[in-house]
Tab-separated table of C-alpha atoms in Angstrom:
chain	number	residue	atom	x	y	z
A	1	UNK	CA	77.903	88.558	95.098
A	2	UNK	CA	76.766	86.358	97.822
A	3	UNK	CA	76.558	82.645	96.839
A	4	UNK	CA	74.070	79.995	98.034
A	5	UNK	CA	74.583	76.612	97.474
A	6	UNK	CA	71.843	73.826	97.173
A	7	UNK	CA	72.790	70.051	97.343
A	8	UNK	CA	71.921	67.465	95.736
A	9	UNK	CA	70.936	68.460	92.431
A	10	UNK	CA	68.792	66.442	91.642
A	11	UNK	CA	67.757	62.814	93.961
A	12	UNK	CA	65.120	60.124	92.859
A	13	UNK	CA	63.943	57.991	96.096
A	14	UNK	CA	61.296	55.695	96.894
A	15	UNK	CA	57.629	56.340	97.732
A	16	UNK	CA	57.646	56.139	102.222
A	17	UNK	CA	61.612	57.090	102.304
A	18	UNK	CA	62.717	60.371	103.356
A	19	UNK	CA	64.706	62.944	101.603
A	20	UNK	CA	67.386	65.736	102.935
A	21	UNK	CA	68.210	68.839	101.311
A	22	UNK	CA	70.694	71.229	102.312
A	23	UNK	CA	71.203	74.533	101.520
A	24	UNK	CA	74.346	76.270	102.521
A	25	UNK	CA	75.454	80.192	102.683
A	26	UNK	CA	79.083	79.777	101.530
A	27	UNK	CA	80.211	83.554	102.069
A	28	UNK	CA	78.298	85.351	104.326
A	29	UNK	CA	75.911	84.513	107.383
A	30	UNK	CA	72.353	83.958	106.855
A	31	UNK	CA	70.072	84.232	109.708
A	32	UNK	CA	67.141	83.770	107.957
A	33	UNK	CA	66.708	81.330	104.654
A	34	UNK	CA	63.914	80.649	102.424
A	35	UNK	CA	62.062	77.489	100.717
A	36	UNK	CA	60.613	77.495	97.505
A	37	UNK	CA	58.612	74.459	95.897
A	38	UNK	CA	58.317	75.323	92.096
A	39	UNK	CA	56.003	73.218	89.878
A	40	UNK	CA	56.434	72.706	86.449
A	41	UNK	CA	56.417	76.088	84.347
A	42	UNK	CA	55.185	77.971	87.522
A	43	UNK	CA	56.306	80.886	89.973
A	44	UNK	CA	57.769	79.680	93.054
A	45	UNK	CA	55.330	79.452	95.863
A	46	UNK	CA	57.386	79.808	99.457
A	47	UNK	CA	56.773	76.648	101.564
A	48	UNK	CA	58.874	78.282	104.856
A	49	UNK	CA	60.852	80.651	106.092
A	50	UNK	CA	64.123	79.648	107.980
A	51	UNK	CA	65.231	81.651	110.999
A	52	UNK	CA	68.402	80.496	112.697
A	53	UNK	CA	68.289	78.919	116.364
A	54	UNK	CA	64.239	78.909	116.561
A	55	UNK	CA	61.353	77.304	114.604
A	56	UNK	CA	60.499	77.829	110.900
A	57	UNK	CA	57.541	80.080	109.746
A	58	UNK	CA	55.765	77.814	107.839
A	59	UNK	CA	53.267	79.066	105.264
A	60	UNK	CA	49.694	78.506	104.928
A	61	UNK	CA	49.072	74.398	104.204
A	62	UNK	CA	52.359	73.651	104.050
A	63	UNK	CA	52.389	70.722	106.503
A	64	UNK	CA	55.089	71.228	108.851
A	65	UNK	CA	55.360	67.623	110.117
A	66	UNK	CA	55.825	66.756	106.303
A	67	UNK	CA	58.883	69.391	105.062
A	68	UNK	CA	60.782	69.299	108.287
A	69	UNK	CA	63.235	72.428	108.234
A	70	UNK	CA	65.900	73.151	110.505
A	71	UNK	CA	68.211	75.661	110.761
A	72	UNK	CA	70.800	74.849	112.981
A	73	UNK	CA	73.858	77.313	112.206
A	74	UNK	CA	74.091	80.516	110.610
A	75	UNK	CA	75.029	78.722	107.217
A	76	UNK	CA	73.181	75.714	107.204
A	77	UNK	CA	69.426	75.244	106.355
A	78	UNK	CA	68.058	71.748	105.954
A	79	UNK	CA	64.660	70.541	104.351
A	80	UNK	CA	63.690	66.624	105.142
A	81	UNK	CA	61.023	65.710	103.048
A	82	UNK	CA	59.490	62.903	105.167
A	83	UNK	CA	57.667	59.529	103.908
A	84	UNK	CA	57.967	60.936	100.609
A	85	UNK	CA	55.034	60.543	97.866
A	86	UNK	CA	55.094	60.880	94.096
A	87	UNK	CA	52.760	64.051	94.270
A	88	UNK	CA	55.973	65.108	96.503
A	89	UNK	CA	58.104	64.929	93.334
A	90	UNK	CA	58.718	68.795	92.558
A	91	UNK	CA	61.935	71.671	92.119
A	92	UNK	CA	63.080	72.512	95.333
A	93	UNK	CA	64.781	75.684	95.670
A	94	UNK	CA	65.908	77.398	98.886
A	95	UNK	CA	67.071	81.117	99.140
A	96	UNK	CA	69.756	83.067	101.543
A	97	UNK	CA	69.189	87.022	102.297
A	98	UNK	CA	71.695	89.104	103.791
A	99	UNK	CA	71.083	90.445	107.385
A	100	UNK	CA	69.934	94.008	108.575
A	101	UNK	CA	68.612	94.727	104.549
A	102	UNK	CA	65.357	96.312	105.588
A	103	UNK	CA	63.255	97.030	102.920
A	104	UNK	CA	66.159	96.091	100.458
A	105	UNK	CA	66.015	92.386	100.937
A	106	UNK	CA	68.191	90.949	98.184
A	107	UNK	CA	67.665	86.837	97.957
A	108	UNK	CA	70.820	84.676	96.977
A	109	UNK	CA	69.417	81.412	95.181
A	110	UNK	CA	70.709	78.146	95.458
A	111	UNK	CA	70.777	75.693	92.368
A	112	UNK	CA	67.431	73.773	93.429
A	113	UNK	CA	66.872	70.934	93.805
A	114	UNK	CA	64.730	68.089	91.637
A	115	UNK	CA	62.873	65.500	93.505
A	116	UNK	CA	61.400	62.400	91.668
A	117	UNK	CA	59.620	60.156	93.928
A	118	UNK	CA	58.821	56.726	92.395
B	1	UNK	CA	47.714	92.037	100.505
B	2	UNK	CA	50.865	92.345	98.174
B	3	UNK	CA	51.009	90.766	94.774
B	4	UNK	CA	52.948	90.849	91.570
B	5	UNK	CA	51.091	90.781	88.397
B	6	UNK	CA	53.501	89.686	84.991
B	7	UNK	CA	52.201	89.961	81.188
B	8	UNK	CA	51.855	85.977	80.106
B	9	UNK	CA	53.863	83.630	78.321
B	10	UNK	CA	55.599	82.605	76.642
B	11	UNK	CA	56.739	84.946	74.601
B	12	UNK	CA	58.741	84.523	71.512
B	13	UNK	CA	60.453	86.889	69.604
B	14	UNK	CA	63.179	86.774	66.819
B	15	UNK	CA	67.374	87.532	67.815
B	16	UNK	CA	67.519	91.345	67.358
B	17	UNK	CA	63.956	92.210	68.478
B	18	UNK	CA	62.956	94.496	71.395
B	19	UNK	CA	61.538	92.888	74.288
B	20	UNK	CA	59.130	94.205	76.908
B	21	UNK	CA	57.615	92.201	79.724
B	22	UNK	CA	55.348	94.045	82.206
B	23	UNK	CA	54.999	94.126	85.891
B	24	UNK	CA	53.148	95.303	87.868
B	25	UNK	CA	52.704	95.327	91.825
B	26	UNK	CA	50.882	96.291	95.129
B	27	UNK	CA	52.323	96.483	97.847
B	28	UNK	CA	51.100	98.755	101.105
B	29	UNK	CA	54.624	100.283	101.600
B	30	UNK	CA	57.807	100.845	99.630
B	31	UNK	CA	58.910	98.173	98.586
B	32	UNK	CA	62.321	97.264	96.312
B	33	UNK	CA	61.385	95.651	92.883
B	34	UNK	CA	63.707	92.773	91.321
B	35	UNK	CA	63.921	90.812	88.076
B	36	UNK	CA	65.196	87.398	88.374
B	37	UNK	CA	66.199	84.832	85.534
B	38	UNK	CA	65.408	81.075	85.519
B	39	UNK	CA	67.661	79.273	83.091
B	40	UNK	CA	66.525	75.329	82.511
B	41	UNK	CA	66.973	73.325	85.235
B	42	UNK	CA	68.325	75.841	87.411
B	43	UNK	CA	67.861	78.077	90.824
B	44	UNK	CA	67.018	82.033	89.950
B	45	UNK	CA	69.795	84.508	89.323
B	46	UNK	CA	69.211	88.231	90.241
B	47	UNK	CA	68.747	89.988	86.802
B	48	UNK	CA	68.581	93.552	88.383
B	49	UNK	CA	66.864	95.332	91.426
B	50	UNK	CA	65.565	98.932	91.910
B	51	UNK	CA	65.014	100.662	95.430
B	52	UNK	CA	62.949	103.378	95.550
B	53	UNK	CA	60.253	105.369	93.179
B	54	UNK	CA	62.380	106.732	89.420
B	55	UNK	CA	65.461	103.908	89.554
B	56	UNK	CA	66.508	102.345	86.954
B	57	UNK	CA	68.091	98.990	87.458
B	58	UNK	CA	70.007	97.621	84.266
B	59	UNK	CA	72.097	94.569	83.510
B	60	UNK	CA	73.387	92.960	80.706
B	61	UNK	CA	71.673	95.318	78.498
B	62	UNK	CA	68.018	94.423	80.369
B	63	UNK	CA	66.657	98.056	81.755
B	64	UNK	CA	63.340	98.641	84.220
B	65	UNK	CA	62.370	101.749	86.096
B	66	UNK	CA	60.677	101.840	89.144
B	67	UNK	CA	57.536	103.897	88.368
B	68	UNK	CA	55.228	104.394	91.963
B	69	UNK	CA	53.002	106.619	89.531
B	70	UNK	CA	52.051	103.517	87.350
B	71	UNK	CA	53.283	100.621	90.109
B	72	UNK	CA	55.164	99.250	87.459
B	73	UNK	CA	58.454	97.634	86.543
B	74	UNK	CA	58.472	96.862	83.385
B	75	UNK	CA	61.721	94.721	81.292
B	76	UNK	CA	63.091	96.018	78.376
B	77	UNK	CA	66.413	95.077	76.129
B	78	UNK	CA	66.771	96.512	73.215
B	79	UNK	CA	68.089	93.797	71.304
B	80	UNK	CA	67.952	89.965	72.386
B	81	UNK	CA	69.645	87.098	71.641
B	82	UNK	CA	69.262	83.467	71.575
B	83	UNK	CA	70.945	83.151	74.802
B	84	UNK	CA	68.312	85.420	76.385
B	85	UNK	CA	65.792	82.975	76.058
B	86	UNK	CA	64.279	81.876	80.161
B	87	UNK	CA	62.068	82.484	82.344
B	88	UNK	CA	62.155	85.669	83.925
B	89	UNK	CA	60.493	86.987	87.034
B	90	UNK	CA	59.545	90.080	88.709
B	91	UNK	CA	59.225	90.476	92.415
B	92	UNK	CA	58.971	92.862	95.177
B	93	UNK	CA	60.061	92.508	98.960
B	94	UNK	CA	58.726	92.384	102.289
B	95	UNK	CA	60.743	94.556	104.583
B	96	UNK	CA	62.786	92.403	106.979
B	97	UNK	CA	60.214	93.220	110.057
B	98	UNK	CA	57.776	91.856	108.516
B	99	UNK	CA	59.955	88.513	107.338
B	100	UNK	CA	61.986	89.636	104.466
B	101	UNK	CA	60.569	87.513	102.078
B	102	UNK	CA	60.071	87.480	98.227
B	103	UNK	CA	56.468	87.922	96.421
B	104	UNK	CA	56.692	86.524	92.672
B	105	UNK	CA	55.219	87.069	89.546
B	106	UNK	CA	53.847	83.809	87.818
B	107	UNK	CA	56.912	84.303	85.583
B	108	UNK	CA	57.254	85.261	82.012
B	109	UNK	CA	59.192	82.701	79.407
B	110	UNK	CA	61.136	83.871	77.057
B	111	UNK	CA	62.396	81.986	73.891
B	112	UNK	CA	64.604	84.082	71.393
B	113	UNK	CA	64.832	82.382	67.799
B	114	UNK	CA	67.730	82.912	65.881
């Protein structure tokens, strides 16, 4: 199957820093990538979809100027978490599908990714 | 608009039991139904998908039919083990007109005692 993969793993930073993620599609082209923010022992609530050469879909009250995404090649999605905050601190998790699926969308999952903001 | 409904957690059962975890959805067109699997600390892994209205998907011993009838798609496995134990969930998709993106159930955990 298709593999996504998410990196880093896991990243601590300071409260007011900001914090990259990248999540890569290492076998097949994705033009369109999805991000997840999943809190403890909850379902994953999309923050953004990811649509190569043009500007995220972001959903409603995600902030947009806060969870910068940009999606600059068909295998490379990247979300900036900017001037951080500890009520930032969540599992990140971003999401690849194939092209042309139609109704068939199948979603390749990367790792995810666990913030900590102290 | 479309949702996925899942029975609550967590559920525990003993190694050997049968499981069953309910879904349910609604969803305005025909959409394809998947069960994913959360292991600790990780991203989801596909568990098994179903297309259209009477498939069964099955994996690893986990079964669910897509019933339009019922808008269900329930999990079953006959017989878990230890290793089973996760949080699973169900989802259905948007087609990719209309953003090709996953809806979620809250999730279902799973621990299996030996």
């Amino acid at each position: 199957g298709a593999v996504v993969s998410q990196h880093p793993s896991r990243v601590i930073c300071k409260s007011g820093t900001s914090v990259k993620i990248e999540c890569r599609s290492l076998d097949f082209q994705a033009t369109t990538m999805f991000w997840y923010r999943q809190f403890p022992k909850q379902s994953l609530m999309l923050m953004a979809t990811s649509n190569e050469g043009s500007k995220a879909t972001y959903e409603q009250g995600v902030e947009k100027d806060k969870f910068l995404i940009n999606h600059a090649s068909l295998t490379l999605s990247t979300l900036t978490v900017t001037s951080a905050h500890p009520e930032d601190s969540s599992f990140y998790i971003c999401s690849a599908s194939l092209p042309g699926q139609g109704w068939n969308t199948e979603a390749f999952f990367g790792q995810g990714t666990r913030l900590t903001v102290v | 608009g479309d949702s996925v409904t899942q029975m609550e957690g967590p559920v525990t059962l003993s190694e050997e039991a049968f499981l069953t975890i309910n879904c349910t959805y609604t969803a305005t067109g025909y959409p394809s139904l998947f069960w994913y699997v959360q292991y600790p600390g990780e991203g989801l892994q596909l568990l098994l998908k179903a297309t259209k209205a009477d498939d069964k998907g099955s994996n690893k011993g986990f079964e669910a039919t897509y019933r339009k009838e019922t808008t269900s798609f329930h999990l079953e496995k006959g017989s878990v083990q230890v290793s089973d134990s996760a949080v699973y969930f169900c989802a259905l998709s948007v087609p990719a007109n209309q953003g090709g993106k996953l809806i979620f159930g809250q999730g279902t955990e799973l621990s299996v005692k030996p």
